[in-house]
GROMACS .gro file of C-alpha atoms in nm:
model
  375
    1UNK     CA    1  -0.239  -1.085  -2.813
    2UNK     CA    2  -0.005  -1.112  -3.083
    3UNK     CA    3   0.358  -1.115  -3.030
    4UNK     CA    4   0.518  -0.817  -3.010
    5UNK     CA    5   0.865  -0.868  -3.149
    6UNK     CA    6   1.196  -0.624  -2.965
    7UNK     CA    7   1.308  -0.309  -3.170
    8UNK     CA    8   1.570  -0.364  -3.455
    9UNK     CA    9   1.809  -0.147  -3.237
   10UNK     CA   10   1.767  -0.329  -2.898
   11UNK     CA   11   2.101  -0.491  -2.931
   12UNK     CA   12   2.346  -0.553  -2.651
   13UNK     CA   13   2.552  -0.291  -2.528
   14UNK     CA   14   2.220  -0.071  -2.658
   15UNK     CA   15   2.022  -0.019  -2.397
   16UNK     CA   16   1.626   0.032  -2.468
   17UNK     CA   17   1.501   0.414  -2.381
   18UNK     CA   18   1.154   0.322  -2.158
   19UNK     CA   19   1.409   0.071  -1.992
   20UNK     CA   20   1.712   0.272  -1.905
   21UNK     CA   21   1.440   0.505  -1.736
   22UNK     CA   22   1.347   0.265  -1.461
   23UNK     CA   23   1.752   0.187  -1.360
   24UNK     CA   24   1.850   0.562  -1.264
   25UNK     CA   25   2.220   0.625  -1.162
   26UNK     CA   26   2.131   0.567  -0.793
   27UNK     CA   27   1.854   0.354  -0.579
   28UNK     CA   28   1.925   0.512  -0.180
   29UNK     CA   29   2.247   0.366  -0.095
   30UNK     CA   30   2.281   0.140  -0.408
   31UNK     CA   31   2.543   0.312  -0.654
   32UNK     CA   32   2.523   0.198  -1.106
   33UNK     CA   33   2.812   0.031  -1.140
   34UNK     CA   34   2.805   0.174  -1.601
   35UNK     CA   35   2.592   0.243  -1.789
   36UNK     CA   36   2.230   0.014  -1.853
   37UNK     CA   37   2.275  -0.287  -2.157
   38UNK     CA   38   1.961  -0.466  -2.273
   39UNK     CA   39   2.178  -0.890  -2.246
   40UNK     CA   40   2.243  -1.148  -2.493
   41UNK     CA   41   2.028  -1.434  -2.386
   42UNK     CA   42   2.000  -1.619  -2.627
   43UNK     CA   43   1.769  -1.816  -2.680
   44UNK     CA   44   1.547  -1.689  -2.410
   45UNK     CA   45   1.532  -1.391  -2.553
   46UNK     CA   46   1.318  -1.497  -2.871
   47UNK     CA   47   1.089  -1.705  -2.608
   48UNK     CA   48   1.064  -1.219  -2.497
   49UNK     CA   49   0.828  -1.234  -2.734
   50UNK     CA   50   0.523  -1.459  -2.596
   51UNK     CA   51   0.505  -1.186  -2.324
   52UNK     CA   52   0.460  -0.877  -2.547
   53UNK     CA   53   0.795  -0.782  -2.392
   54UNK     CA   54   0.914  -0.413  -2.577
   55UNK     CA   55   1.176  -0.287  -2.421
   56UNK     CA   56   1.482  -0.523  -2.109
   57UNK     CA   57   1.767  -0.346  -2.024
   58UNK     CA   58   2.044  -0.418  -1.687
   59UNK     CA   59   2.244  -0.309  -1.513
   60UNK     CA   60   2.489  -0.344  -1.209
   61UNK     CA   61   2.421  -0.182  -0.827
   62UNK     CA   62   2.740  -0.155  -0.594
   63UNK     CA   63   2.600  -0.156  -0.203
   64UNK     CA   64   2.836   0.131   0.022
   65UNK     CA   65   3.004  -0.219   0.153
   66UNK     CA   66   3.082  -0.356  -0.188
   67UNK     CA   67   2.813  -0.611  -0.236
   68UNK     CA   68   2.686  -0.595  -0.599
   69UNK     CA   69   2.332  -0.636  -0.741
   70UNK     CA   70   2.208  -0.697  -1.089
   71UNK     CA   71   1.896  -0.517  -1.189
   72UNK     CA   72   1.693  -0.617  -1.521
   73UNK     CA   73   1.388  -0.446  -1.639
   74UNK     CA   74   1.131  -0.636  -1.856
   75UNK     CA   75   0.831  -0.407  -2.076
   76UNK     CA   76   0.530  -0.558  -2.129
   77UNK     CA   77   0.300  -0.417  -2.328
   78UNK     CA   78   0.007  -0.445  -2.044
   79UNK     CA   79   0.022  -0.560  -1.653
   80UNK     CA   80  -0.032  -0.955  -1.765
   81UNK     CA   81   0.219  -0.994  -1.940
   82UNK     CA   82   0.458  -0.863  -1.684
   83UNK     CA   83   0.253  -1.058  -1.440
   84UNK     CA   84   0.290  -1.339  -1.638
   85UNK     CA   85   0.671  -1.373  -1.694
   86UNK     CA   86   0.690  -1.360  -1.348
   87UNK     CA   87   0.446  -1.647  -1.288
   88UNK     CA   88   0.691  -1.842  -1.614
   89UNK     CA   89   1.050  -1.723  -1.357
   90UNK     CA   90   0.887  -1.931  -1.058
   91UNK     CA   91   1.005  -2.295  -0.956
   92UNK     CA   92   0.763  -2.491  -0.793
   93UNK     CA   93   0.870  -2.392  -0.459
   94UNK     CA   94   0.827  -2.078  -0.503
   95UNK     CA   95   0.549  -1.891  -0.413
   96UNK     CA   96   0.405  -1.541  -0.544
   97UNK     CA   97   0.265  -1.342  -0.308
   98UNK     CA   98   0.081  -1.042  -0.297
   99UNK     CA   99   0.249  -0.714  -0.192
  100UNK     CA  100   0.545  -0.864  -0.092
  101UNK     CA  101   0.777  -0.681  -0.340
  102UNK     CA  102   0.544  -0.457  -0.562
  103UNK     CA  103   0.235  -0.648  -0.639
  104UNK     CA  104   0.365  -0.946  -0.589
  105UNK     CA  105   0.693  -1.126  -0.626
  106UNK     CA  106   0.891  -1.388  -0.469
  107UNK     CA  107   1.139  -1.369  -0.250
  108UNK     CA  108   1.489  -1.606  -0.250
  109UNK     CA  109   1.842  -1.507  -0.061
  110UNK     CA  110   2.033  -1.489  -0.387
  111UNK     CA  111   1.660  -1.295  -0.617
  112UNK     CA  112   1.356  -1.133  -0.555
  113UNK     CA  113   1.142  -1.099  -0.895
  114UNK     CA  114   0.893  -0.895  -0.853
  115UNK     CA  115   0.568  -0.695  -1.098
  116UNK     CA  116   0.454  -0.385  -1.070
  117UNK     CA  117   0.243  -0.210  -1.388
  118UNK     CA  118   0.425  -0.323  -1.709
  119UNK     CA  119   0.769  -0.435  -1.526
  120UNK     CA  120   0.901  -0.773  -1.455
  121UNK     CA  121   1.220  -0.666  -1.281
  122UNK     CA  122   1.430  -0.911  -1.065
  123UNK     CA  123   1.719  -0.835  -0.873
  124UNK     CA  124   2.016  -1.105  -0.820
  125UNK     CA  125   2.262  -1.078  -0.540
  126UNK     CA  126   2.688  -1.130  -0.758
  127UNK     CA  127   2.954  -1.256  -0.576
  128UNK     CA  128   2.999  -1.358  -0.280
  129UNK     CA  129   2.699  -1.570  -0.117
  130UNK     CA  130   2.540  -1.477   0.107
  131UNK     CA  131   2.239  -1.597   0.340
  132UNK     CA  132   2.096  -1.283   0.426
  133UNK     CA  133   1.852  -1.118   0.186
  134UNK     CA  134   1.804  -0.738   0.426
  135UNK     CA  135   1.982  -0.560   0.084
  136UNK     CA  136   1.861  -0.744  -0.173
  137UNK     CA  137   1.479  -0.636  -0.032
  138UNK     CA  138   1.607  -0.300   0.072
  139UNK     CA  139   1.722  -0.268  -0.292
  140UNK     CA  140   1.446  -0.384  -0.472
  141UNK     CA  141   1.099  -0.216  -0.267
  142UNK     CA  142   1.334   0.124  -0.346
  143UNK     CA  143   1.345   0.061  -0.704
  144UNK     CA  144   0.972  -0.051  -0.685
  145UNK     CA  145   0.871   0.266  -0.555
  146UNK     CA  146   1.000   0.406  -0.784
  147UNK     CA  147   0.813   0.219  -1.115
  148UNK     CA  148   0.456   0.262  -1.232
  149UNK     CA  149   0.152   0.086  -1.104
  150UNK     CA  150  -0.066   0.134  -1.366
  151UNK     CA  151  -0.348  -0.089  -1.198
  152UNK     CA  152  -0.211  -0.231  -0.895
  153UNK     CA  153  -0.334  -0.535  -0.925
  154UNK     CA  154  -0.261  -0.920  -1.041
  155UNK     CA  155  -0.518  -0.970  -1.343
  156UNK     CA  156  -0.899  -1.035  -1.295
  157UNK     CA  157  -0.901  -1.343  -1.421
  158UNK     CA  158  -0.619  -1.507  -1.122
  159UNK     CA  159  -0.973  -1.382  -0.933
  160UNK     CA  160  -1.171  -1.618  -1.077
  161UNK     CA  161  -1.029  -1.935  -0.993
  162UNK     CA  162  -1.224  -2.120  -0.770
  163UNK     CA  163  -0.999  -2.058  -0.374
  164UNK     CA  164  -0.824  -1.805  -0.553
  165UNK     CA  165  -0.630  -1.721  -0.271
  166UNK     CA  166  -0.493  -2.030  -0.168
  167UNK     CA  167  -0.404  -2.072  -0.547
  168UNK     CA  168  -0.249  -1.824  -0.709
  169UNK     CA  169   0.076  -1.843  -0.505
  170UNK     CA  170   0.061  -2.173  -0.738
  171UNK     CA  171  -0.093  -2.079  -1.021
  172UNK     CA  172   0.051  -1.924  -1.435
  173UNK     CA  173  -0.084  -1.690  -1.589
  174UNK     CA  174   0.003  -1.759  -1.970
  175UNK     CA  175  -0.111  -1.436  -2.270
  176UNK     CA  176  -0.024  -1.640  -2.556
  177UNK     CA  177  -0.020  -1.966  -2.692
  178UNK     CA  178   0.328  -2.068  -2.698
  179UNK     CA  179   0.265  -1.905  -2.281
  180UNK     CA  180  -0.010  -2.235  -2.208
  181UNK     CA  181   0.177  -2.490  -2.397
  182UNK     CA  182   0.454  -2.478  -2.173
  183UNK     CA  183   0.329  -2.422  -1.861
  184UNK     CA  184  -0.002  -2.743  -1.904
  185UNK     CA  185   0.205  -2.935  -2.169
  186UNK     CA  186   0.087  -3.267  -2.328
  187UNK     CA  187  -0.227  -3.215  -2.399
  188UNK     CA  188  -0.265  -3.095  -2.772
  189UNK     CA  189  -0.603  -3.002  -2.737
  190UNK     CA  190  -0.452  -2.651  -2.585
  191UNK     CA  191  -0.343  -2.630  -2.944
  192UNK     CA  192  -0.691  -2.580  -3.082
  193UNK     CA  193  -0.728  -2.245  -2.850
  194UNK     CA  194  -0.642  -1.921  -3.028
  195UNK     CA  195  -0.492  -1.607  -2.870
  196UNK     CA  196  -0.652  -1.379  -3.091
  197UNK     CA  197  -0.736  -1.001  -2.956
  198UNK     CA  198  -0.588  -1.042  -2.655
  199UNK     CA  199  -0.685  -1.372  -2.518
  200UNK     CA  200  -0.513  -1.456  -2.203
  201UNK     CA  201  -0.503  -1.762  -1.991
  202UNK     CA  202  -0.466  -1.860  -1.626
  203UNK     CA  203  -0.363  -2.274  -1.477
  204UNK     CA  204  -0.332  -2.354  -1.089
  205UNK     CA  205  -0.292  -2.703  -0.988
  206UNK     CA  206  -0.564  -2.880  -0.751
  207UNK     CA  207  -0.474  -3.132  -0.557
  208UNK     CA  208  -0.446  -3.475  -0.920
  209UNK     CA  209  -0.629  -3.236  -1.162
  210UNK     CA  210  -0.463  -2.860  -1.331
  211UNK     CA  211  -0.773  -2.664  -1.424
  212UNK     CA  212  -0.731  -2.376  -1.672
  213UNK     CA  213  -0.962  -2.178  -1.806
  214UNK     CA  214  -0.881  -1.912  -2.083
  215UNK     CA  215  -1.064  -1.613  -2.156
  216UNK     CA  216  -1.131  -1.434  -2.424
  217UNK     CA  217  -1.210  -1.082  -2.498
  218UNK     CA  218  -1.592  -1.145  -2.675
  219UNK     CA  219  -1.794  -1.371  -2.710
  220UNK     CA  220  -1.850  -1.421  -3.096
  221UNK     CA  221  -1.411  -1.556  -2.979
  222UNK     CA  222  -1.525  -1.789  -2.747
  223UNK     CA  223  -1.807  -1.922  -2.989
  224UNK     CA  224  -1.553  -1.973  -3.257
  225UNK     CA  225  -1.324  -2.162  -2.984
  226UNK     CA  226  -1.590  -2.331  -2.818
  227UNK     CA  227  -1.669  -2.509  -3.171
  228UNK     CA  228  -1.340  -2.589  -3.286
  229UNK     CA  229  -1.296  -2.776  -2.905
  230UNK     CA  230  -1.580  -2.972  -2.868
  231UNK     CA  231  -1.522  -3.121  -3.324
  232UNK     CA  232  -1.191  -3.176  -3.258
  233UNK     CA  233  -1.265  -3.366  -2.823
  234UNK     CA  234  -1.380  -3.649  -2.992
  235UNK     CA  235  -1.092  -3.705  -3.299
  236UNK     CA  236  -0.837  -3.697  -2.986
  237UNK     CA  237  -0.996  -3.985  -2.882
  238UNK     CA  238  -1.096  -4.176  -3.132
  239UNK     CA  239  -0.674  -4.184  -3.183
  240UNK     CA  240  -0.620  -4.257  -2.797
  241UNK     CA  241  -0.470  -3.875  -2.758
  242UNK     CA  242  -0.505  -3.779  -2.479
  243UNK     CA  243  -0.776  -3.535  -2.365
  244UNK     CA  244  -0.909  -3.329  -2.104
  245UNK     CA  245  -1.116  -3.480  -1.824
  246UNK     CA  246  -1.392  -3.218  -1.869
  247UNK     CA  247  -1.425  -2.881  -2.068
  248UNK     CA  248  -1.725  -2.723  -2.109
  249UNK     CA  249  -1.790  -2.341  -2.224
  250UNK     CA  250  -1.888  -2.078  -1.913
  251UNK     CA  251  -1.961  -1.703  -2.081
  252UNK     CA  252  -1.634  -1.597  -2.221
  253UNK     CA  253  -1.403  -1.885  -2.070
  254UNK     CA  254  -1.322  -2.205  -2.191
  255UNK     CA  255  -1.242  -2.413  -1.965
  256UNK     CA  256  -1.059  -2.723  -1.900
  257UNK     CA  257  -0.923  -2.949  -1.621
  258UNK     CA  258  -0.677  -3.248  -1.679
  259UNK     CA  259  -0.585  -3.560  -1.506
  260UNK     CA  260  -0.912  -3.525  -1.233
  261UNK     CA  261  -0.948  -3.881  -1.062
  262UNK     CA  262  -1.291  -3.880  -1.221
  263UNK     CA  263  -1.571  -3.626  -1.474
  264UNK     CA  264  -1.757  -3.579  -1.144
  265UNK     CA  265  -1.483  -3.428  -0.951
  266UNK     CA  266  -1.410  -3.307  -1.288
  267UNK     CA  267  -1.733  -3.134  -1.309
  268UNK     CA  268  -1.767  -3.003  -1.002
  269UNK     CA  269  -1.411  -2.837  -1.071
  270UNK     CA  270  -1.570  -2.644  -1.346
  271UNK     CA  271  -1.872  -2.593  -1.122
  272UNK     CA  272  -1.692  -2.360  -0.928
  273UNK     CA  273  -1.540  -2.123  -1.251
  274UNK     CA  274  -1.804  -1.791  -1.246
  275UNK     CA  275  -1.818  -1.559  -1.466
  276UNK     CA  276  -1.835  -1.152  -1.433
  277UNK     CA  277  -1.812  -0.995  -1.733
  278UNK     CA  278  -1.544  -0.636  -1.749
  279UNK     CA  279  -1.631  -0.335  -1.977
  280UNK     CA  280  -1.326  -0.097  -1.941
  281UNK     CA  281  -1.324   0.220  -2.227
  282UNK     CA  282  -0.986   0.264  -2.395
  283UNK     CA  283  -1.103   0.651  -2.419
  284UNK     CA  284  -1.309   0.864  -2.280
  285UNK     CA  285  -1.722   0.689  -2.106
  286UNK     CA  286  -1.931   0.826  -2.384
  287UNK     CA  287  -2.192   0.699  -2.150
  288UNK     CA  288  -2.053   0.951  -1.908
  289UNK     CA  289  -2.308   1.137  -1.808
  290UNK     CA  290  -2.604   0.823  -1.714
  291UNK     CA  291  -2.317   0.723  -1.512
  292UNK     CA  292  -2.338   1.022  -1.270
  293UNK     CA  293  -2.707   1.006  -1.353
  294UNK     CA  294  -2.708   0.715  -1.174
  295UNK     CA  295  -2.459   0.723  -0.919
  296UNK     CA  296  -2.642   1.027  -0.786
  297UNK     CA  297  -2.991   0.872  -0.779
  298UNK     CA  298  -2.786   0.551  -0.574
  299UNK     CA  299  -2.640   0.802  -0.329
  300UNK     CA  300  -2.970   0.988  -0.275
  301UNK     CA  301  -3.141   0.767  -0.243
  302UNK     CA  302  -2.859   0.549  -0.012
  303UNK     CA  303  -2.931   0.953   0.224
  304UNK     CA  304  -3.270   0.855   0.211
  305UNK     CA  305  -3.313   0.562   0.330
  306UNK     CA  306  -3.061   0.649   0.584
  307UNK     CA  307  -3.240   0.962   0.635
  308UNK     CA  308  -3.558   0.684   0.726
  309UNK     CA  309  -3.432   0.485   0.910
  310UNK     CA  310  -3.275   0.696   1.200
  311UNK     CA  311  -3.588   0.885   1.227
  312UNK     CA  312  -3.773   0.519   1.234
  313UNK     CA  313  -3.520   0.406   1.451
  314UNK     CA  314  -3.585   0.778   1.696
  315UNK     CA  315  -3.883   0.739   1.659
  316UNK     CA  316  -3.959   0.383   1.820
  317UNK     CA  317  -3.703   0.409   2.095
  318UNK     CA  318  -3.952   0.779   2.221
  319UNK     CA  319  -4.282   0.547   2.162
  320UNK     CA  320  -4.058   0.276   2.434
  321UNK     CA  321  -3.914   0.537   2.666
  322UNK     CA  322  -4.270   0.775   2.600
  323UNK     CA  323  -4.455   0.410   2.729
  324UNK     CA  324  -4.294   0.262   3.030
  325UNK     CA  325  -4.226   0.616   3.177
  326UNK     CA  326  -4.636   0.643   3.114
  327UNK     CA  327  -4.702   0.261   3.223
  328UNK     CA  328  -4.484   0.338   3.571
  329UNK     CA  329  -4.714   0.670   3.656
  330UNK     CA  330  -4.995   0.447   3.561
  331UNK     CA  331  -4.853   0.160   3.879
  332UNK     CA  332  -4.799   0.467   4.095
  333UNK     CA  333  -5.163   0.598   4.093
  334UNK     CA  334  -5.420   0.231   3.996
  335UNK     CA  335  -5.125   0.136   4.346
  336UNK     CA  336  -5.180   0.499   4.514
  337UNK     CA  337  -5.611   0.492   4.417
  338UNK     CA  338  -5.614   0.098   4.594
  339UNK     CA  339  -5.486   0.246   4.890
  340UNK     CA  340  -5.779   0.445   4.965
  341UNK     CA  341  -6.140   0.477   4.940
  342UNK     CA  342  -6.323   0.593   4.704
  343UNK     CA  343  -6.405   0.932   4.755
  344UNK     CA  344  -6.640   1.174   4.529
  345UNK     CA  345  -6.368   1.429   4.710
  346UNK     CA  346  -6.091   1.352   4.466
  347UNK     CA  347  -5.947   1.319   4.795
  348UNK     CA  348  -5.907   1.673   4.914
  349UNK     CA  349  -6.062   1.684   5.280
  350UNK     CA  350  -6.460   1.624   5.349
  351UNK     CA  351  -6.659   1.749   5.571
  352UNK     CA  352  -6.897   1.463   5.655
  353UNK     CA  353  -7.237   1.644   5.806
  354UNK     CA  354  -7.436   1.435   5.617
  355UNK     CA  355  -7.318   1.061   5.814
  356UNK     CA  356  -7.306   0.937   5.514
  357UNK     CA  357  -6.942   0.826   5.478
  358UNK     CA  358  -6.877   0.591   5.845
  359UNK     CA  359  -6.564   0.690   5.982
  360UNK     CA  360  -6.239   0.519   5.940
  361UNK     CA  361  -6.104   0.510   6.375
  362UNK     CA  362  -6.521   0.557   6.523
  363UNK     CA  363  -6.308   0.498   6.879
  364UNK     CA  364  -6.200   0.824   6.785
  365UNK     CA  365  -6.544   1.038   6.820
  366UNK     CA  366  -6.717   1.166   7.092
  367UNK     CA  367  -7.069   0.934   7.259
  368UNK     CA  368  -7.365   1.029   7.245
  369UNK     CA  369  -7.461   1.309   7.545
  370UNK     CA  370  -7.605   1.189   7.822
  371UNK     CA  371  -7.908   1.425   8.032
  372UNK     CA  372  -7.829   1.605   8.252
  373UNK     CA  373  -8.005   1.575   8.573
  374UNK     CA  374  -8.138   1.972   8.712
  375UNK     CA  375  -8.120   1.984   9.067
   0.00000   0.00000   0.00000
């Protein structure tokens, strides 16, 4: 990403309009004290070009009880620049939390810093000190609600870190060569990394190891940087200068591991970095019709599969219930048939006029008649 110099008109007391728009006269119960101004911070303002800063303004607000708070808004070219500023402002003990204030930020007793969209914001208590940060949080969250969220997420590259959920709160993000060398110092190989074309980088610690992932916007830029890096490492080693514990190109990433305990540990850490390409159209997507067709086909196929699955499940349930009921009726019929003798009358009453069927209870039959004597 090319450096963006602050406008010539951005001087002390002459606020930049884009930054001033985010600092209204009143925020909830906090009222502004005086106009917004552009601060004169000397050397630090020169460093702002490493983050793609476009505008900057500061304004003081007072609560209803008289507490004073200084609010500074720095607007950058993109969300990544604002997130990079956030990571640059935190100390090693400050944990960046997602969604606490704005998109991500950290909270202290006297200061809150967060980013949302292309805005990096700090809210600082001035005057008397207080261990209670409630008013700070109320002012910061109220201001954040009025900011454009843009993508409302941290840069995607951070999510490609190994175990990113645990490493993200302590990671550093860079959108320029100077920013990366400030985050990872004493490594001359990083001089070979070019941020031409909008490259970005993230650095995170894993125990003793320091992992750096640099993402290039095209395969050509990734290839050019890879050739420079691989050629420079042997030169640095021969002259006794620090070299990476391991280095590898992964897709459009250049992945470094510094200060690892051994090469195997460094290699295992790089193995966990996966390149996932994301394509975004700056204007209207020329392939929207094909995308709509694929979406329609996928949705239709999903509905069809769901219908077939539900129909198949219904058939199976019906077969199971029918089989169970049929089995019960069959067993009852067999039991009924086994409890009676054979009958060719189908279970109905039959007259035994041919003496072919034995009576079940012969005792109930009359015996043969005895001849009567004739008198």
